[in-house]
Amino acid sequence: MAISKKNTLLSKTQQKCGLMLIGGEWTESADGRFIEVQTPIERGRVIGKVPRAGGKDVDRACNAAEAAFSEWRRTPPRERGFLMMKIADDIERKSEELARLIVLETGKALRTEARPEVKNAADIFRYFGGVAGELKGETVPFGENVLTYSRREPLGVVVGIVSWNNPLSAACAKVASALTAGNTLVLKPSIFTPFIILELGRICAGYLPPGVINVITGTGRECGSLLVRHPLVRHVSLTGSTESGRDVMTASAGRIVPVTMELGGKNPQIIFPDADDQQMAQGVITAARFTLQGQSCASGTRVYLHESIYESFLDKLVKITNRYQIGDPFDENTDIGTVASKEQFEKICSYIKEGLTEKDVRVMTGGLPPEKGPLARGYYILPTILANAKHEWRLAREEIFGSVMAVISWRDEADVIRMANDSIYGLTGFVWTRNLGKALRTAHAIESGFININQWGGTQSGHTYGGYKLSGVGKEFSLESMLDSLTNRKVVNINLKL
C-alpha cells in the first residue's frame, strides 16, 4: 500500500461551534453544556463543540415536532415531495462543502467515499420526492352495496438515530422517507459526526415549516435513551450496532412503539472456482469496503474461497489491496483515509493482534498500524488480509467494523452454505461465479436480506434494504419500506344501501 505524502491536514480549519435545531430555531442545550468533537485525521485535534442535550432539550424537540405535525400531515403528498426535490437540489449545490465536512469528521477519503456519499444523499431525497404521489390506498370489492377502501396516514413524531460511518446518507434515508410520508422528525446524530447532520438540518430548515425537522446532539445515555422513551414519539428508526438495537427495542417495548433498525453484519463472500480472474477479485475487495476502512455493516470481510483457486485468487486480492494509497483523506490521490474514532481504531487493532496469534495464520498484507511516520498522526489502519483463516475464529464471526479480511478455504458447496449461514447476522451476502444456476441457488440459500451476485452493491434508493436475524428489524430506502414503517393503514367501510 502506498502512503500519501501530502498533508493538507487541518491548518486552515477553525474550530466550529454548533447549535441544535429545535422548532426552527438554533439553540444551545438547556443547561449550556457542550461536547467536544475531534477529527480522526490528527489524534487529539478538537475541531469544535456541540450542545450536550438532556431531558429538557428532548422535551423541547419532541414538543416542537408534535406541534408541527398537525399542519404538516395535511400538506398534500406531492407538495411534500416537491420540497424533498428542492432539498436534493440544495445538497447538490453544496456538495463539495458537505463532502469536505464529512472528511473532517469521519476521516474517509474525499474522492472515493465522501463525494459519493453526498451524491447518494441527494439521490435519496430525489427518490422519495418522486414517489410521494404513491402514498395511496386501495379499494377492496365486497359487493355492489359496500365500498371498502384504505388510506395511508402518517404516524406522528418519528425519532431518527444515525450512525457515524455513513452519517449523511443514513440520515437522509430517515429524513426523506419520514417527512415525505407526512411525519415530523427529531434527528440525533452520533457524537463523532454531529456537524454534517446539523448542516443537513440547516439545508432542510430552509424549505420546511418550523418543527418539521429538529436536530439535537448528545450522548446515547443522556439524549438517545430519553428520545426513544418519550411519550410523544410514534416510531424509532435506528442505524447502529446490534447492542444499540437491543437497547432501543427494550426502551420502545414499554410503550409498544414500532422500530426500524439497521444493525450489524458479518457478511459472507462465496467465491466459486470459475471466478478466478482480476475483475472478480477487484469486486471482492470492493465488497470488503477497504476504501471505507471496512466501516460498513454491509462489508464482506468473511471470504469463503474455493480450495482449487485459493492461492491464485488470494494473490490477486493482495496485489489489488497493495495498489491502494492510504493517507491524508483530503488528498485527491488517496484511496483510503482513517477510521472514524480512537475507540474504533483500538477495537480494530485488538482484533488484528488476536489474529496474529492464531495458529497457522498467514498475514498476506497489512497488520498492526505503524507507530511512527505520517500514518501514526491519525487513526489509520492498514487493510489486512489473513489467509488460512478458520470459520470458528472470533475475528471471522464477530463484526469488527474494520478492514480485516478472513479468507477461509472450502471444498463442498453444502458446507460453505452452512458456514455462510452459521452466523447471528444476516444483512448482506456476495456470490462470485459465472454459472447462473450456482449463483441463484446460492443467493437463495444464504440467510441475508440483500444479496449481490458478481458485484458490490450498497444501499441504493429504491432497493428495499434490511437484514435478517440480529442484523435488524424492518426495511429502508424504498417506497415499500416507507409505506410499511412510516404510515398507518386505515380501512374504511361504507354501506351504500342507506
mmCIF file with all atom_site columns, C-alpha atoms in Angstrom, residues 236-398:
data_model
loop_
_atom_site.group_PDB
_atom_site.id
_atom_site.type_symbol
_atom_site.label_atom_id
_atom_site.label_alt_id
_atom_site.label_comp_id
_atom_site.label_asym_id
_atom_site.label_entity_id
_atom_site.label_seq_id
_atom_site.pdbx_PDB_ins_code
_atom_site.Cartn_x
_atom_site.Cartn_y
_atom_site.Cartn_z
_atom_site.occupancy
_atom_site.B_iso_or_equiv
_atom_site.pdbx_formal_charge
_atom_site.auth_seq_id
_atom_site.auth_comp_id
_atom_site.auth_asym_id
_atom_site.auth_atom_id
_atom_site.pdbx_PDB_model_num
ATOM 1   C CA . VAL A 1 236 ? -37.984 4.995   16.189  1.00 0.00 ? 236 VAL A CA 1
ATOM 2   C CA . SER A 1 237 ? -35.554 4.439   13.323  1.00 0.00 ? 237 SER A CA 1
ATOM 3   C CA . LEU A 1 238 ? -32.010 3.446   14.244  1.00 0.00 ? 238 LEU A CA 1
ATOM 4   C CA . THR A 1 239 ? -28.873 2.799   12.246  1.00 0.00 ? 239 THR A CA 1
ATOM 5   C CA . GLY A 1 240 ? -26.251 1.440   14.587  1.00 0.00 ? 240 GLY A CA 1
ATOM 6   C CA . SER A 1 241 ? -24.775 -1.555  16.336  1.00 0.00 ? 241 SER A CA 1
ATOM 7   C CA . THR A 1 242 ? -26.701 -4.631  17.386  1.00 0.00 ? 242 THR A CA 1
ATOM 8   C CA . GLU A 1 243 ? -26.052 -3.677  21.013  1.00 0.00 ? 243 GLU A CA 1
ATOM 9   C CA . SER A 1 244 ? -27.661 -0.285  20.424  1.00 0.00 ? 244 SER A CA 1
ATOM 10  C CA . GLY A 1 245 ? -30.552 -2.052  18.725  1.00 0.00 ? 245 GLY A CA 1
ATOM 11  C CA . ARG A 1 246 ? -31.200 -4.158  21.811  1.00 0.00 ? 246 ARG A CA 1
ATOM 12  C CA . ASP A 1 247 ? -31.285 -1.032  23.968  1.00 0.00 ? 247 ASP A CA 1
ATOM 13  C CA . VAL A 1 248 ? -33.672 0.771   21.613  1.00 0.00 ? 248 VAL A CA 1
ATOM 14  C CA . MET A 1 249 ? -36.012 -2.212  21.315  1.00 0.00 ? 249 MET A CA 1
ATOM 15  C CA . THR A 1 250 ? -36.092 -2.640  25.082  1.00 0.00 ? 250 THR A CA 1
ATOM 16  C CA . ALA A 1 251 ? -36.807 1.045   25.610  1.00 0.00 ? 251 ALA A CA 1
ATOM 17  C CA . SER A 1 252 ? -39.542 1.096   22.965  1.00 0.00 ? 252 SER A CA 1
ATOM 18  C CA . ALA A 1 253 ? -41.238 -2.082  24.162  1.00 0.00 ? 253 ALA A CA 1
ATOM 19  C CA . GLY A 1 254 ? -42.831 -0.464  27.204  1.00 0.00 ? 254 GLY A CA 1
ATOM 20  C CA . ARG A 1 255 ? -44.997 1.798   25.055  1.00 0.00 ? 255 ARG A CA 1
ATOM 21  C CA . ILE A 1 256 ? -45.220 -0.692  22.160  1.00 0.00 ? 256 ILE A CA 1
ATOM 22  C CA . VAL A 1 257 ? -43.625 1.817   19.795  1.00 0.00 ? 257 VAL A CA 1
ATOM 23  C CA . PRO A 1 258 ? -42.649 0.269   16.430  1.00 0.00 ? 258 PRO A CA 1
ATOM 24  C CA . VAL A 1 259 ? -38.994 0.376   15.433  1.00 0.00 ? 259 VAL A CA 1
ATOM 25  C CA . THR A 1 260 ? -36.932 0.134   12.266  1.00 0.00 ? 260 THR A CA 1
ATOM 26  C CA . MET A 1 261 ? -33.367 -0.938  12.936  1.00 0.00 ? 261 MET A CA 1
ATOM 27  C CA . GLU A 1 262 ? -30.476 -1.417  10.523  1.00 0.00 ? 262 GLU A CA 1
ATOM 28  C CA . LEU A 1 263 ? -27.839 -3.070  12.677  1.00 0.00 ? 263 LEU A CA 1
ATOM 29  C CA . GLY A 1 264 ? -24.659 -5.113  12.383  1.00 0.00 ? 264 GLY A CA 1
ATOM 30  C CA . GLY A 1 265 ? -23.389 -7.633  9.893   1.00 0.00 ? 265 GLY A CA 1
ATOM 31  C CA . LYS A 1 266 ? -20.632 -10.171 9.306   1.00 0.00 ? 266 LYS A CA 1
ATOM 32  C CA . ASN A 1 267 ? -21.273 -10.724 5.667   1.00 0.00 ? 267 ASN A CA 1
ATOM 33  C CA . PRO A 1 268 ? -20.068 -13.742 3.666   1.00 0.00 ? 268 PRO A CA 1
ATOM 34  C CA . GLN A 1 269 ? -18.496 -13.680 0.227   1.00 0.00 ? 269 GLN A CA 1
ATOM 35  C CA . ILE A 1 270 ? -18.575 -17.071 -1.532  1.00 0.00 ? 270 ILE A CA 1
ATOM 36  C CA . ILE A 1 271 ? -16.123 -17.462 -4.415  1.00 0.00 ? 271 ILE A CA 1
ATOM 37  C CA . PHE A 1 272 ? -16.559 -20.393 -6.823  1.00 0.00 ? 272 PHE A CA 1
ATOM 38  C CA . PRO A 1 273 ? -13.692 -21.870 -8.879  1.00 0.00 ? 273 PRO A CA 1
ATOM 39  C CA . ASP A 1 274 ? -14.781 -20.227 -12.148 1.00 0.00 ? 274 ASP A CA 1
ATOM 40  C CA . ALA A 1 275 ? -14.393 -16.747 -10.613 1.00 0.00 ? 275 ALA A CA 1
ATOM 41  C CA . ASP A 1 276 ? -10.591 -16.773 -10.718 1.00 0.00 ? 276 ASP A CA 1
ATOM 42  C CA . ASP A 1 277 ? -9.943  -13.577 -12.654 1.00 0.00 ? 277 ASP A CA 1
ATOM 43  C CA . GLN A 1 278 ? -8.914  -9.981  -11.997 1.00 0.00 ? 278 GLN A CA 1
ATOM 44  C CA . GLN A 1 279 ? -12.369 -8.454  -12.365 1.00 0.00 ? 279 GLN A CA 1
ATOM 45  C CA . MET A 1 280 ? -13.898 -10.788 -9.784  1.00 0.00 ? 280 MET A CA 1
ATOM 46  C CA . ALA A 1 281 ? -11.006 -10.222 -7.383  1.00 0.00 ? 281 ALA A CA 1
ATOM 47  C CA . GLN A 1 282 ? -11.459 -6.464  -7.647  1.00 0.00 ? 282 GLN A CA 1
ATOM 48  C CA . GLY A 1 283 ? -15.139 -6.950  -6.885  1.00 0.00 ? 283 GLY A CA 1
ATOM 49  C CA . VAL A 1 284 ? -14.325 -8.928  -3.745  1.00 0.00 ? 284 VAL A CA 1
ATOM 50  C CA . ILE A 1 285 ? -12.027 -6.169  -2.473  1.00 0.00 ? 285 ILE A CA 1
ATOM 51  C CA . THR A 1 286 ? -14.610 -3.519  -3.305  1.00 0.00 ? 286 THR A CA 1
ATOM 52  C CA . ALA A 1 287 ? -17.257 -5.505  -1.423  1.00 0.00 ? 287 ALA A CA 1
ATOM 53  C CA . ALA A 1 288 ? -14.948 -5.680  1.600   1.00 0.00 ? 288 ALA A CA 1
ATOM 54  C CA . ARG A 1 289 ? -15.170 -1.855  1.655   1.00 0.00 ? 289 ARG A CA 1
ATOM 55  C CA . PHE A 1 290 ? -11.458 -1.304  2.211   1.00 0.00 ? 290 PHE A CA 1
ATOM 56  C CA . THR A 1 291 ? -11.782 2.273   0.924   1.00 0.00 ? 291 THR A CA 1
ATOM 57  C CA . LEU A 1 292 ? -14.150 2.877   3.850   1.00 0.00 ? 292 LEU A CA 1
ATOM 58  C CA . GLN A 1 293 ? -11.723 1.128   6.214   1.00 0.00 ? 293 GLN A CA 1
ATOM 59  C CA . GLY A 1 294 ? -14.273 -1.704  6.426   1.00 0.00 ? 294 GLY A CA 1
ATOM 60  C CA . GLN A 1 295 ? -16.581 0.541   8.463   1.00 0.00 ? 295 GLN A CA 1
ATOM 61  C CA . SER A 1 296 ? -19.764 -0.666  6.828   1.00 0.00 ? 296 SER A CA 1
ATOM 62  C CA . CYS A 1 297 ? -22.397 -3.019  8.165   1.00 0.00 ? 297 CYS A CA 1
ATOM 63  C CA . ALA A 1 298 ? -22.617 -4.363  4.593   1.00 0.00 ? 298 ALA A CA 1
ATOM 64  C CA . SER A 1 299 ? -18.898 -5.075  4.138   1.00 0.00 ? 299 SER A CA 1
ATOM 65  C CA . GLY A 1 300 ? -17.950 -8.587  3.053   1.00 0.00 ? 300 GLY A CA 1
ATOM 66  C CA . THR A 1 301 ? -14.902 -9.397  5.163   1.00 0.00 ? 301 THR A CA 1
ATOM 67  C CA . ARG A 1 302 ? -15.787 -13.076 5.727   1.00 0.00 ? 302 ARG A CA 1
ATOM 68  C CA . VAL A 1 303 ? -14.445 -14.566 2.492   1.00 0.00 ? 303 VAL A CA 1
ATOM 69  C CA . TYR A 1 304 ? -15.001 -18.227 1.550   1.00 0.00 ? 304 TYR A CA 1
ATOM 70  C CA . LEU A 1 305 ? -12.575 -19.077 -1.254  1.00 0.00 ? 305 LEU A CA 1
ATOM 71  C CA . HIS A 1 306 ? -12.681 -22.435 -3.059  1.00 0.00 ? 306 HIS A CA 1
ATOM 72  C CA . GLU A 1 307 ? -9.602  -24.540 -2.377  1.00 0.00 ? 307 GLU A CA 1
ATOM 73  C CA . SER A 1 308 ? -8.849  -25.104 -6.081  1.00 0.00 ? 308 SER A CA 1
ATOM 74  C CA . ILE A 1 309 ? -8.159  -21.393 -6.670  1.00 0.00 ? 309 ILE A CA 1
ATOM 75  C CA . TYR A 1 310 ? -7.159  -20.437 -3.129  1.00 0.00 ? 310 TYR A CA 1
ATOM 76  C CA . GLU A 1 311 ? -3.557  -19.372 -3.772  1.00 0.00 ? 311 GLU A CA 1
ATOM 77  C CA . SER A 1 312 ? -4.042  -17.792 -7.198  1.00 0.00 ? 312 SER A CA 1
ATOM 78  C CA . PHE A 1 313 ? -7.097  -15.755 -6.183  1.00 0.00 ? 313 PHE A CA 1
ATOM 79  C CA . LEU A 1 314 ? -5.514  -14.797 -2.865  1.00 0.00 ? 314 LEU A CA 1
ATOM 80  C CA . ASP A 1 315 ? -2.524  -13.436 -4.757  1.00 0.00 ? 315 ASP A CA 1
ATOM 81  C CA . LYS A 1 316 ? -4.859  -11.241 -6.821  1.00 0.00 ? 316 LYS A CA 1
ATOM 82  C CA . LEU A 1 317 ? -6.567  -9.920  -3.667  1.00 0.00 ? 317 LEU A CA 1
ATOM 83  C CA . VAL A 1 318 ? -3.230  -8.963  -2.147  1.00 0.00 ? 318 VAL A CA 1
ATOM 84  C CA . LYS A 1 319 ? -1.931  -7.215  -5.270  1.00 0.00 ? 319 LYS A CA 1
ATOM 85  C CA . ILE A 1 320 ? -5.135  -5.185  -5.638  1.00 0.00 ? 320 ILE A CA 1
ATOM 86  C CA . THR A 1 321 ? -5.065  -4.156  -1.973  1.00 0.00 ? 321 THR A CA 1
ATOM 87  C CA . ASN A 1 322 ? -1.417  -3.129  -2.159  1.00 0.00 ? 322 ASN A CA 1
ATOM 88  C CA . ARG A 1 323 ? -2.181  -0.740  -5.015  1.00 0.00 ? 323 ARG A CA 1
ATOM 89  C CA . TYR A 1 324 ? -4.422  1.375   -2.809  1.00 0.00 ? 324 TYR A CA 1
ATOM 90  C CA . GLN A 1 325 ? -2.974  4.605   -1.447  1.00 0.00 ? 325 GLN A CA 1
ATOM 91  C CA . ILE A 1 326 ? -3.622  5.291   2.211   1.00 0.00 ? 326 ILE A CA 1
ATOM 92  C CA . GLY A 1 327 ? -3.096  8.648   3.866   1.00 0.00 ? 327 GLY A CA 1
ATOM 93  C CA . ASP A 1 328 ? -4.364  12.219  4.011   1.00 0.00 ? 328 ASP A CA 1
ATOM 94  C CA . PRO A 1 329 ? -8.050  11.881  3.123   1.00 0.00 ? 329 PRO A CA 1
ATOM 95  C CA . PHE A 1 330 ? -8.179  15.360  1.568   1.00 0.00 ? 330 PHE A CA 1
ATOM 96  C CA . ASP A 1 331 ? -5.543  14.346  -0.985  1.00 0.00 ? 331 ASP A CA 1
ATOM 97  C CA . GLU A 1 332 ? -7.168  13.645  -4.368  1.00 0.00 ? 332 GLU A CA 1
ATOM 98  C CA . ASN A 1 333 ? -4.837  10.666  -4.850  1.00 0.00 ? 333 ASN A CA 1
ATOM 99  C CA . THR A 1 334 ? -5.815  8.971   -1.597  1.00 0.00 ? 334 THR A CA 1
ATOM 100 C CA . ASP A 1 335 ? -7.975  5.854   -1.747  1.00 0.00 ? 335 ASP A CA 1
ATOM 101 C CA . ILE A 1 336 ? -8.213  5.078   1.982   1.00 0.00 ? 336 ILE A CA 1
ATOM 102 C CA . GLY A 1 337 ? -8.399  7.526   4.879   1.00 0.00 ? 337 GLY A CA 1
ATOM 103 C CA . THR A 1 338 ? -8.711  6.927   8.603   1.00 0.00 ? 338 THR A CA 1
ATOM 104 C CA . VAL A 1 339 ? -11.145 5.077   10.786  1.00 0.00 ? 339 VAL A CA 1
ATOM 105 C CA . ALA A 1 340 ? -13.657 7.349   12.453  1.00 0.00 ? 340 ALA A CA 1
ATOM 106 C CA . SER A 1 341 ? -12.513 7.472   16.072  1.00 0.00 ? 341 SER A CA 1
ATOM 107 C CA . LYS A 1 342 ? -9.969  6.426   18.661  1.00 0.00 ? 342 LYS A CA 1
ATOM 108 C CA . GLU A 1 343 ? -12.439 3.910   20.049  1.00 0.00 ? 343 GLU A CA 1
ATOM 109 C CA . GLN A 1 344 ? -12.912 2.208   16.690  1.00 0.00 ? 344 GLN A CA 1
ATOM 110 C CA . PHE A 1 345 ? -9.165  2.296   15.996  1.00 0.00 ? 345 PHE A CA 1
ATOM 111 C CA . GLU A 1 346 ? -8.406  0.492   19.249  1.00 0.00 ? 346 GLU A CA 1
ATOM 112 C CA . LYS A 1 347 ? -11.133 -2.077  18.642  1.00 0.00 ? 347 LYS A CA 1
ATOM 113 C CA . ILE A 1 348 ? -9.808  -2.965  15.190  1.00 0.00 ? 348 ILE A CA 1
ATOM 114 C CA . CYS A 1 349 ? -6.234  -3.176  16.478  1.00 0.00 ? 349 CYS A CA 1
ATOM 115 C CA . SER A 1 350 ? -7.310  -5.609  19.181  1.00 0.00 ? 350 SER A CA 1
ATOM 116 C CA . TYR A 1 351 ? -8.795  -7.950  16.575  1.00 0.00 ? 351 TYR A CA 1
ATOM 117 C CA . ILE A 1 352 ? -5.666  -7.730  14.416  1.00 0.00 ? 352 ILE A CA 1
ATOM 118 C CA . LYS A 1 353 ? -3.482  -8.573  17.425  1.00 0.00 ? 353 LYS A CA 1
ATOM 119 C CA . GLU A 1 354 ? -5.652  -11.586 18.139  1.00 0.00 ? 354 GLU A CA 1
ATOM 120 C CA . GLY A 1 355 ? -5.497  -12.686 14.511  1.00 0.00 ? 355 GLY A CA 1
ATOM 121 C CA . LEU A 1 356 ? -1.704  -12.547 14.531  1.00 0.00 ? 356 LEU A CA 1
ATOM 122 C CA . THR A 1 357 ? -1.637  -15.128 17.329  1.00 0.00 ? 357 THR A CA 1
ATOM 123 C CA . GLU A 1 358 ? -3.877  -17.680 15.590  1.00 0.00 ? 358 GLU A CA 1
ATOM 124 C CA . LYS A 1 359 ? -2.198  -20.958 14.674  1.00 0.00 ? 359 LYS A CA 1
ATOM 125 C CA . ASP A 1 360 ? -1.057  -21.217 11.025  1.00 0.00 ? 360 ASP A CA 1
ATOM 126 C CA . VAL A 1 361 ? -2.324  -17.714 10.156  1.00 0.00 ? 361 VAL A CA 1
ATOM 127 C CA . ARG A 1 362 ? -0.637  -16.018 7.184   1.00 0.00 ? 362 ARG A CA 1
ATOM 128 C CA . VAL A 1 363 ? -0.662  -12.223 7.146   1.00 0.00 ? 363 VAL A CA 1
ATOM 129 C CA . MET A 1 364 ? -0.770  -11.533 3.405   1.00 0.00 ? 364 MET A CA 1
ATOM 130 C CA . THR A 1 365 ? -0.814  -7.742  3.734   1.00 0.00 ? 365 THR A CA 1
ATOM 131 C CA . GLY A 1 366 ? -1.437  -5.166  6.428   1.00 0.00 ? 366 GLY A CA 1
ATOM 132 C CA . GLY A 1 367 ? -1.123  -5.995  10.096  1.00 0.00 ? 367 GLY A CA 1
ATOM 133 C CA . LEU A 1 368 ? -0.806  -3.598  13.005  1.00 0.00 ? 368 LEU A CA 1
ATOM 134 C CA . PRO A 1 369 ? -0.590  0.098   12.069  1.00 0.00 ? 369 PRO A CA 1
ATOM 135 C CA . PRO A 1 370 ? 2.792   1.840   12.119  1.00 0.00 ? 370 PRO A CA 1
ATOM 136 C CA . GLU A 1 371 ? 3.801   3.593   15.321  1.00 0.00 ? 371 GLU A CA 1
ATOM 137 C CA . LYS A 1 372 ? 5.946   6.159   13.509  1.00 0.00 ? 372 LYS A CA 1
ATOM 138 C CA . GLY A 1 373 ? 5.663   8.190   10.324  1.00 0.00 ? 373 GLY A CA 1
ATOM 139 C CA . PRO A 1 374 ? 2.770   10.109  8.731   1.00 0.00 ? 374 PRO A CA 1
ATOM 140 C CA . LEU A 1 375 ? 0.178   7.398   9.397   1.00 0.00 ? 375 LEU A CA 1
ATOM 141 C CA . ALA A 1 376 ? 0.877   7.483   13.122  1.00 0.00 ? 376 ALA A CA 1
ATOM 142 C CA . ARG A 1 377 ? -0.547  11.016  13.311  1.00 0.00 ? 377 ARG A CA 1
ATOM 143 C CA . GLY A 1 378 ? -4.098  9.842   12.657  1.00 0.00 ? 378 GLY A CA 1
ATOM 144 C CA . TYR A 1 379 ? -6.236  6.769   13.195  1.00 0.00 ? 379 TYR A CA 1
ATOM 145 C CA . TYR A 1 380 ? -5.044  4.846   10.141  1.00 0.00 ? 380 TYR A CA 1
ATOM 146 C CA . ILE A 1 381 ? -5.452  1.077   9.841   1.00 0.00 ? 381 ILE A CA 1
ATOM 147 C CA . LEU A 1 382 ? -3.648  -0.904  7.148   1.00 0.00 ? 382 LEU A CA 1
ATOM 148 C CA . PRO A 1 383 ? -6.145  -3.079  5.238   1.00 0.00 ? 383 PRO A CA 1
ATOM 149 C CA . THR A 1 384 ? -5.316  -6.581  6.440   1.00 0.00 ? 384 THR A CA 1
ATOM 150 C CA . ILE A 1 385 ? -5.825  -9.929  4.710   1.00 0.00 ? 385 ILE A CA 1
ATOM 151 C CA . LEU A 1 386 ? -5.438  -13.044 6.852   1.00 0.00 ? 386 LEU A CA 1
ATOM 152 C CA . ALA A 1 387 ? -5.064  -16.345 4.998   1.00 0.00 ? 387 ALA A CA 1
ATOM 153 C CA . ASN A 1 388 ? -5.570  -19.854 6.411   1.00 0.00 ? 388 ASN A CA 1
ATOM 154 C CA . ALA A 1 389 ? -8.414  -18.416 8.495   1.00 0.00 ? 389 ALA A CA 1
ATOM 155 C CA . LYS A 1 390 ? -10.885 -20.738 10.162  1.00 0.00 ? 390 LYS A CA 1
ATOM 156 C CA . HIS A 1 391 ? -14.637 -20.303 10.278  1.00 0.00 ? 391 HIS A CA 1
ATOM 157 C CA . GLU A 1 392 ? -14.537 -20.781 14.054  1.00 0.00 ? 392 GLU A CA 1
ATOM 158 C CA . TRP A 1 393 ? -12.198 -17.856 14.722  1.00 0.00 ? 393 TRP A CA 1
ATOM 159 C CA . ARG A 1 394 ? -13.686 -14.949 16.629  1.00 0.00 ? 394 ARG A CA 1
ATOM 160 C CA . LEU A 1 395 ? -12.483 -12.448 14.040  1.00 0.00 ? 395 LEU A CA 1
ATOM 161 C CA . ALA A 1 396 ? -14.268 -14.490 11.362  1.00 0.00 ? 396 ALA A CA 1
ATOM 162 C CA . ARG A 1 397 ? -17.550 -14.456 13.283  1.00 0.00 ? 397 ARG A CA 1
ATOM 163 C CA . GLU A 1 398 ? -17.784 -11.118 15.106  1.00 0.00 ? 398 GLU A CA 1
#
